[in-house]
Short mmCIF file of C-alpha atoms in Angstrom, two decimals:
data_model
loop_
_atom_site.label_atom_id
_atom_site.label_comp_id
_atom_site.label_asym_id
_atom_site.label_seq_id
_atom_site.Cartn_x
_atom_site.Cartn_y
_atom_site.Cartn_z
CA UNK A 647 -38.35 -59.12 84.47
CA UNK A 648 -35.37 -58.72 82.25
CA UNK A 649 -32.69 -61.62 83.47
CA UNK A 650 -28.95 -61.51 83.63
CA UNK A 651 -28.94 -63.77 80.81
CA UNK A 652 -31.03 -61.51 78.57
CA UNK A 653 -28.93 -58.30 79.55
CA UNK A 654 -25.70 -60.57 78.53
CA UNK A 655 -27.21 -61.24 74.66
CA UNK A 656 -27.66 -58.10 74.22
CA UNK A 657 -24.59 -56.83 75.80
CA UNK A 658 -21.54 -55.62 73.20
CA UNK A 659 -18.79 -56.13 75.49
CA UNK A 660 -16.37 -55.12 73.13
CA UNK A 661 -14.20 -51.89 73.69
CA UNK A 662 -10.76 -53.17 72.10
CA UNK A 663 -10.13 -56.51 70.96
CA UNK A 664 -7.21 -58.75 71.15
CA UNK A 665 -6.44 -60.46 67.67
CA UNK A 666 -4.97 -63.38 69.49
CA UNK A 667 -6.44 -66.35 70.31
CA UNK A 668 -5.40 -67.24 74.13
CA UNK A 669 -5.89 -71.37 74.79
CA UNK A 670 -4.04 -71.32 77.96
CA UNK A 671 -7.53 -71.22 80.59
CA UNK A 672 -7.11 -68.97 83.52
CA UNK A 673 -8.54 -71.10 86.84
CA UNK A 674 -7.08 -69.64 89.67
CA UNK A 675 -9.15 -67.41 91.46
CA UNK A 676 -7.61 -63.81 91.80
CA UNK A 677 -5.96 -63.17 95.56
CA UNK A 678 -6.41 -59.57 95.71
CA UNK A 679 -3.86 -59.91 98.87
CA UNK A 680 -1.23 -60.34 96.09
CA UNK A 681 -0.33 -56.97 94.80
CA UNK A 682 0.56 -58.68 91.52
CA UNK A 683 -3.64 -59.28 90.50
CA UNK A 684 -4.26 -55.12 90.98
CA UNK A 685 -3.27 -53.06 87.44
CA UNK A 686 -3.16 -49.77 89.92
CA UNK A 687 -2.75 -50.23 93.67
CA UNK A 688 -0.86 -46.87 95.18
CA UNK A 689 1.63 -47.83 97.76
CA UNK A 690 1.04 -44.42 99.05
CA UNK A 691 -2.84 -42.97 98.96
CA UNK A 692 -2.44 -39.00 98.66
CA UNK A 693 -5.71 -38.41 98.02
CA UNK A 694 -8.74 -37.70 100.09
CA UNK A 695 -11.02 -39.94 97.31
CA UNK A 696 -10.27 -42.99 95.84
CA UNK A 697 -11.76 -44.48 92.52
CA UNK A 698 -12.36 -47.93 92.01
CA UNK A 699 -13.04 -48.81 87.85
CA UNK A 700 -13.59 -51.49 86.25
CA UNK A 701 -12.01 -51.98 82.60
CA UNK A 702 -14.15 -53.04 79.30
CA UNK A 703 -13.74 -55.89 77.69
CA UNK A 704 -10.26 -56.42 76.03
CA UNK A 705 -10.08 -60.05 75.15
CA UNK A 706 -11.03 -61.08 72.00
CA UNK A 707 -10.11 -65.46 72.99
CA UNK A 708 -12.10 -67.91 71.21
CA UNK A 709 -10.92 -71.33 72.90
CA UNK A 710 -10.65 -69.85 76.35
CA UNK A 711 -13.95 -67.45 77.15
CA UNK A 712 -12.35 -65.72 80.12
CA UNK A 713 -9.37 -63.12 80.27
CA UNK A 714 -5.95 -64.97 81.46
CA UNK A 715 -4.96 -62.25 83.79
CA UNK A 716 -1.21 -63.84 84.06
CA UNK A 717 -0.73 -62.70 80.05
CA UNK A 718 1.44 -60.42 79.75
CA UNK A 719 -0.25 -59.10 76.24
CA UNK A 720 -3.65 -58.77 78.00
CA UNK A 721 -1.70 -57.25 81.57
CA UNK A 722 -0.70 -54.84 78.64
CA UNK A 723 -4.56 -53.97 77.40
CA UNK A 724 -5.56 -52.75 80.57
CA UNK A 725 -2.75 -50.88 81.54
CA UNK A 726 -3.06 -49.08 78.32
CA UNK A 727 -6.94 -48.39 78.40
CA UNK A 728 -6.43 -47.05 82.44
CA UNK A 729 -5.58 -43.68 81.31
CA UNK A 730 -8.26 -43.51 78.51
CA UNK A 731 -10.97 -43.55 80.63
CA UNK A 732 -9.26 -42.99 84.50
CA UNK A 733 -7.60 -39.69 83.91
CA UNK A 734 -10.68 -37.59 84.17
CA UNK A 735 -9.83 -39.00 87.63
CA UNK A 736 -5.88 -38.75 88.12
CA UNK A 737 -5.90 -35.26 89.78
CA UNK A 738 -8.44 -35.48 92.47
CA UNK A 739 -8.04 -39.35 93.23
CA UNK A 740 -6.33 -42.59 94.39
CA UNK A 741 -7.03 -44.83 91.44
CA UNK A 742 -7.53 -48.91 92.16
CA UNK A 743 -8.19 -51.44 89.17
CA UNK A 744 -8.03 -54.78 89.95
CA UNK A 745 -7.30 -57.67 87.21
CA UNK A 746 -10.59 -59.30 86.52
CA UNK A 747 -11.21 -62.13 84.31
CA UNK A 748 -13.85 -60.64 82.05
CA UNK A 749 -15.88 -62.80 79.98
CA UNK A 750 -14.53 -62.88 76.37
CA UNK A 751 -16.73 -61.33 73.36
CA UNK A 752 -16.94 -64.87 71.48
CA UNK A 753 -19.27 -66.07 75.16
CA UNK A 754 -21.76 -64.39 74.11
CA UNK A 755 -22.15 -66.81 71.18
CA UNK A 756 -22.75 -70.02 73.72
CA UNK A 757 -26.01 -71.19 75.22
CA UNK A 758 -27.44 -69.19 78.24
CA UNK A 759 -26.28 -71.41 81.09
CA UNK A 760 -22.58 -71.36 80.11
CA UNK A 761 -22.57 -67.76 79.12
CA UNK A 762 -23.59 -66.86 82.57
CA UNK A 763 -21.12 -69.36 84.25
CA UNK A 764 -18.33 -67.32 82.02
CA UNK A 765 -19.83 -64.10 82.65
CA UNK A 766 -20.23 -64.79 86.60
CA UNK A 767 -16.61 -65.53 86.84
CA UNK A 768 -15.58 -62.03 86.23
CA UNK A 769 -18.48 -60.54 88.20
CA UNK A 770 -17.12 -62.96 91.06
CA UNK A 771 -13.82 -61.43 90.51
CA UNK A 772 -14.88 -58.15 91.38
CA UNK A 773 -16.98 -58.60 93.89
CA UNK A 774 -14.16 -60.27 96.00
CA UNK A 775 -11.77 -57.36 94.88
CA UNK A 776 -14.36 -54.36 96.16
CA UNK A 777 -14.33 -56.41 99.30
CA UNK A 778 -11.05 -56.51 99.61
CA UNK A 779 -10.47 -52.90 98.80
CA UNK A 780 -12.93 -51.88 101.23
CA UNK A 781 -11.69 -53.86 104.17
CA UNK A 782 -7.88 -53.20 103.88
CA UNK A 783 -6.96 -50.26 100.88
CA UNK A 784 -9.91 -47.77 101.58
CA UNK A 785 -8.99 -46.53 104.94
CA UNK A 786 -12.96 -45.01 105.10
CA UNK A 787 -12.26 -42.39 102.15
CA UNK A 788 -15.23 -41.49 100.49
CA UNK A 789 -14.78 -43.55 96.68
CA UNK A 790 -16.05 -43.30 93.40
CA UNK A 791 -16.95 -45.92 90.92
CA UNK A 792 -16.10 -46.00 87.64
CA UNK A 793 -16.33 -48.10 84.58
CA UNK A 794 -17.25 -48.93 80.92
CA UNK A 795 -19.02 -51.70 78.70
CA UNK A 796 -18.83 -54.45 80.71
CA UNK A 797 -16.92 -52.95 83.49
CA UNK A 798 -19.96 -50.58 83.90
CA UNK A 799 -22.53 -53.63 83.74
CA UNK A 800 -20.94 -55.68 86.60
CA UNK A 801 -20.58 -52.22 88.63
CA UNK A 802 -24.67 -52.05 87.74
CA UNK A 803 -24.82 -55.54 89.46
CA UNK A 804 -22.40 -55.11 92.23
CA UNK A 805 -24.37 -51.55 93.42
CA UNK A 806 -27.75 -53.77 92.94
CA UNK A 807 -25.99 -56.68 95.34
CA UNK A 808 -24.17 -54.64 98.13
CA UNK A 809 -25.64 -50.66 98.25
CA UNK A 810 -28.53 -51.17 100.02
CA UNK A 811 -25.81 -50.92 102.98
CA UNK A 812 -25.63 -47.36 104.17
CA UNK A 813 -22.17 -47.17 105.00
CA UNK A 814 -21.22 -48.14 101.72
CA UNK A 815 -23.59 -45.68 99.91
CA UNK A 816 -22.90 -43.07 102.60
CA UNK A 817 -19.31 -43.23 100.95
CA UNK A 818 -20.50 -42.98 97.67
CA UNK A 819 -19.21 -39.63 95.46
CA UNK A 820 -21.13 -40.93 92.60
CA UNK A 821 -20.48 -43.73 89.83
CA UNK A 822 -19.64 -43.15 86.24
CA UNK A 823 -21.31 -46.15 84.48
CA UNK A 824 -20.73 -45.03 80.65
CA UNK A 825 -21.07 -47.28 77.94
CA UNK A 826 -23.60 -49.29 79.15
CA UNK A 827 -27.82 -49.13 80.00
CA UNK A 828 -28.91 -48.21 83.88
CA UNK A 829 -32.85 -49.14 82.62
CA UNK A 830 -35.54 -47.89 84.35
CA UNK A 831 -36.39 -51.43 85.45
CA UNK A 832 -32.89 -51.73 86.96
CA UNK A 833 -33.92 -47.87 89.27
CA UNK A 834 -37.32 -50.07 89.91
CA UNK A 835 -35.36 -52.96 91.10
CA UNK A 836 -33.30 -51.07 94.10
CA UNK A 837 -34.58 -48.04 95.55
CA UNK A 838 -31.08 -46.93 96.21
CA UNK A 839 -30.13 -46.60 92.20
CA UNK A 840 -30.09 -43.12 91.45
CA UNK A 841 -29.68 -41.77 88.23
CA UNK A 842 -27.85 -37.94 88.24
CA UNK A 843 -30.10 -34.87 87.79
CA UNK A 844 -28.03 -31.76 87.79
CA UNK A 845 -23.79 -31.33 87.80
CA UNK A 846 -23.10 -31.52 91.85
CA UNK A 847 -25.71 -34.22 93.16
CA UNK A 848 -23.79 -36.83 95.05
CA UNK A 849 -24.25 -40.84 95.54
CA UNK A 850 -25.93 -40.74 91.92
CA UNK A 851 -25.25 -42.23 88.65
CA UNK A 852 -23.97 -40.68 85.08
CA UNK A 853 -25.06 -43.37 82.47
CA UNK A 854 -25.05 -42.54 78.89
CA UNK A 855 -24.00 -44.21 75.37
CA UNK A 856 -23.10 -42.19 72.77
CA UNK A 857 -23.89 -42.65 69.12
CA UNK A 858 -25.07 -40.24 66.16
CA UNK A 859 -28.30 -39.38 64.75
CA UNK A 860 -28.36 -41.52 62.05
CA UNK A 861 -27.49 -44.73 64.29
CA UNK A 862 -29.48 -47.78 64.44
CA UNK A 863 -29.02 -51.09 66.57
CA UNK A 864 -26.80 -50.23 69.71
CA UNK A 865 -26.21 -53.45 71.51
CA UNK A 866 -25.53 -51.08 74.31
CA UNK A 867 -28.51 -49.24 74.64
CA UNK A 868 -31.24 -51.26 76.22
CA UNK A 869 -34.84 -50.38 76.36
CA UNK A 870 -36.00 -47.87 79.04
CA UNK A 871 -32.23 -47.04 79.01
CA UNK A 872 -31.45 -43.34 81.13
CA UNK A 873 -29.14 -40.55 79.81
CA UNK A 874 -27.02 -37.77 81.56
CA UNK A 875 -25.91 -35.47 78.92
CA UNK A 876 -22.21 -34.57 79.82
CA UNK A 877 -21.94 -31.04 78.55
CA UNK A 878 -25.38 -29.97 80.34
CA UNK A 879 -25.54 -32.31 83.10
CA UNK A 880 -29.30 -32.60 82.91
CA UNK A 881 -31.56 -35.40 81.64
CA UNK A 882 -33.90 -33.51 79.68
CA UNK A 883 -33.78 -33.26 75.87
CA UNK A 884 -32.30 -30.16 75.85
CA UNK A 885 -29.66 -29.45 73.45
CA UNK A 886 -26.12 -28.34 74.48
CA UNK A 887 -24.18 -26.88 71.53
CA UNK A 888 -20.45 -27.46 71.16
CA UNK A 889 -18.98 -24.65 72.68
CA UNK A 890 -19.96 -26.41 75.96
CA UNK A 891 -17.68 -28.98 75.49
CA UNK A 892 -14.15 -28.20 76.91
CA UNK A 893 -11.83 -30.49 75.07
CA UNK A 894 -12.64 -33.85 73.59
CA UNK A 895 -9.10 -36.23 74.53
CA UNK A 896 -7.85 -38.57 72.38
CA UNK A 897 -5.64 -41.40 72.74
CA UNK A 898 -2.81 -43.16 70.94
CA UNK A 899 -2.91 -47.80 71.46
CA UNK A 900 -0.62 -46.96 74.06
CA UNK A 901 -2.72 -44.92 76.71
CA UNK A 902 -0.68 -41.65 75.87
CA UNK A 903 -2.49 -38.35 74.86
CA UNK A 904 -2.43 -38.11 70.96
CA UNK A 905 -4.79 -35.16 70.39
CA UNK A 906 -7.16 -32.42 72.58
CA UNK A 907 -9.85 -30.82 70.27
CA UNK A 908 -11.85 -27.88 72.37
CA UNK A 909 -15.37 -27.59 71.18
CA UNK A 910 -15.54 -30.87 69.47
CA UNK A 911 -18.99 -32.01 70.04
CA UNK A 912 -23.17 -30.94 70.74
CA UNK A 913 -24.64 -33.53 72.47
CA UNK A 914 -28.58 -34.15 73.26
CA UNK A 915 -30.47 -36.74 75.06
CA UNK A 916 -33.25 -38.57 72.20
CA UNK A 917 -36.36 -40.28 73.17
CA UNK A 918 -34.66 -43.76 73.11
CA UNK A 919 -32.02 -42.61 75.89
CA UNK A 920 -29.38 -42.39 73.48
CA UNK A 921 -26.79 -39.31 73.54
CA UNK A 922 -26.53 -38.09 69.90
CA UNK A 923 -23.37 -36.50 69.36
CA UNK A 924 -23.99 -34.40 65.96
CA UNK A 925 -20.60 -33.15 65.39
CA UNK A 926 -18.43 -36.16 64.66
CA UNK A 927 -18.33 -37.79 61.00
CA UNK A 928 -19.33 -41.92 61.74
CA UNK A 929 -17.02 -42.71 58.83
CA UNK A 930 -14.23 -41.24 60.89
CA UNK A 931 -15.73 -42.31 64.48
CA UNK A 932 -16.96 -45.56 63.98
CA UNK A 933 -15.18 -48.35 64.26
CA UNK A 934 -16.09 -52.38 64.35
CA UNK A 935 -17.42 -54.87 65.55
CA UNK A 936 -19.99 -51.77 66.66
CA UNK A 937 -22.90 -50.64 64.12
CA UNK A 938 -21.60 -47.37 62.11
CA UNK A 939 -21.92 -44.25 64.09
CA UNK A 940 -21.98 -46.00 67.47
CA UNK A 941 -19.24 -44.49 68.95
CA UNK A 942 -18.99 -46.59 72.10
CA UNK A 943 -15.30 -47.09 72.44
CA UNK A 944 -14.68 -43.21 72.88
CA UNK A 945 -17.81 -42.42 75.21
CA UNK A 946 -14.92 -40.92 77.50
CA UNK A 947 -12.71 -39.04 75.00
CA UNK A 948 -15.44 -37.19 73.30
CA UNK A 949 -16.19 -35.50 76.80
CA UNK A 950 -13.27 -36.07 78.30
CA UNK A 951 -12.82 -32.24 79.73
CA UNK A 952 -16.68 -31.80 80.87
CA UNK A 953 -16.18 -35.39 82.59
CA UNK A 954 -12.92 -34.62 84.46
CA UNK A 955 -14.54 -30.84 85.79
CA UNK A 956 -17.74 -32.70 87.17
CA UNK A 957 -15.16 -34.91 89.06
CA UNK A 958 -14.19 -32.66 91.04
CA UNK A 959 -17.59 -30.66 91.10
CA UNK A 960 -19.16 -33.45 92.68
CA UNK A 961 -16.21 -34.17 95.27
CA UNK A 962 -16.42 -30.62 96.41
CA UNK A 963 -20.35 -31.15 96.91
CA UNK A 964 -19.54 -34.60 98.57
CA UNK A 965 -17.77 -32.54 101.24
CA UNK A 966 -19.53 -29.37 101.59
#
């Protein structure tokens, strides 16, 4: 059985890096009773669905390996990256992001016990958050999970450790892990893991990483890795040409819109799980630490359109 550990080595948990080096070690445990350790916490919830996500990795620390959630430059990441990847949710939903602190890229590079004792800090983080949101913010609205990278591989571990409740995956619109592998071992694991297989099913997951044909050595993509192709909503290697894709979004540093391109991408499941987006140039798209023409850091914008109609496709099923 694949371990934790293993799933970390492979794991890129890179979506934006911090150039700074952060010494100052964050120890205090999160209180997620403090308004202060939440980047979005509505004081009023509008909505009849809330979403809780889970940022990617956005610290780039050497000395320290976790994410100092009291700096103001990293406070600054996330609320910048929210609206990359959360909009697709911003019409139909109450939006709740708790500060987390994530495991640093430069962990990866320790031995396999302390990895995991960095890495389990921010999964601890979370767990105690969801807890939290459930017991005093949710208010029994149905919820949605959403995250990337690393975000999307705790969410992976936190549906493996809590959903075999039925209330909880009773409440469950679905969960976009992007950016990250749901394996088949993981659906073999927990009977309750399911992965989407059409545009309205409900309590299901959309998994995919994105990368072009000619791409090779995806960190990301882990063996007996599942794909839900965005613009077709089926996992079958079906090809769905470009004009299915209703507007690809793309973002300035700062979180603001910079461009919308309608028609910007195909998109096709291959035989290693990976969805091969044909259109984009990798010389334009890539971008490091990732291999060229892995284009994991805009998994969201390329689809960003087709991703923010199944939202509320799949809310509308939820409550038919």
């Amino acid at each position: 059985m694949r371990t934790t550990i293993i799933r970390l080595l492979l794991l890129i948990l890179l979506m934006s890096v911090s150039c700074g080096d952060n010494s100052t070690e964050s120890v205090q445990t999160p209180d997620y009773s403090d308004d202060y350790n939440w980047a979005s916490n509505p004081s009023v919830a509008d909505k009849v669905v809330d979403v809780f996500y889970v940022y990617p990795t956005l610290f780039g620390g050497r000395e320290n390996k976790n994410m100092d959630i009291n700096d103001d430059q990293m406070r600054s990441l996330v609320q910048a990256v929210i609206p990359k990847q959360t909009g697709i949710f911003y019409e139909e939903c109450n939006i709740y992001v708790p500060y987390y602190r994530q495991m640093s890229m430069d962990g990866l590079y320790l031995n396999a016990e302390e990895r995991n004792s960095f890495y389990s800090i921010g999964y601890n983080d979370i767990e105690r958050a969801f807890d939290y949101y459930i017991t005093n913010l949710n208010a029994g609205r149905p919820f949605i999970l959403a995250g990337h990278s690393q975000g999307s591989q705790i969410l992976i571990q936190l549906i493996k450790d809590k959903f075999a409740n039925d209330k909880l995956m009773k409440k469950l619109v679905a969960a976009y892990l992007i950016g990250y592998s749901v394996t088949d071992e993981d659906l073999s694991e927990c009977d309750w893991l399911k992965i989407a297989e059409c545009a309205d099913d409900t309590g299901v997951i959309i998994t995919y990483n994105t990368q072009s044909e000619t791409a090779f050595g995806s960190p990301v993509l882990l063996p007996g890795a599942n794909c839900v192709n965005p613009l077709n909503w089926t996992r079958t290697n079906e090809y769905a040409p470009k004009e299915l894709n209703t507007g690809a979004v793309f973002f300035n540093a700062n979180g603001e819109v910079d461009s919308t391109v309608n028609n910007f991408t195909d998109a096709r499941i291959d035989e290693n799980g990976a969805l091969i987006a044909g259109t984009p140039d990798p010389a334009v798209y890539s971008s490091a630490p990732f291999p060229t023409g892995v284009y994991h850091k805009l998994d969201y914008s390329f689809f960003f359109n087709n991703l923010k109609e199944n939202v509320t496709i799949r809310i509308n099923s939820y409550f038919k």
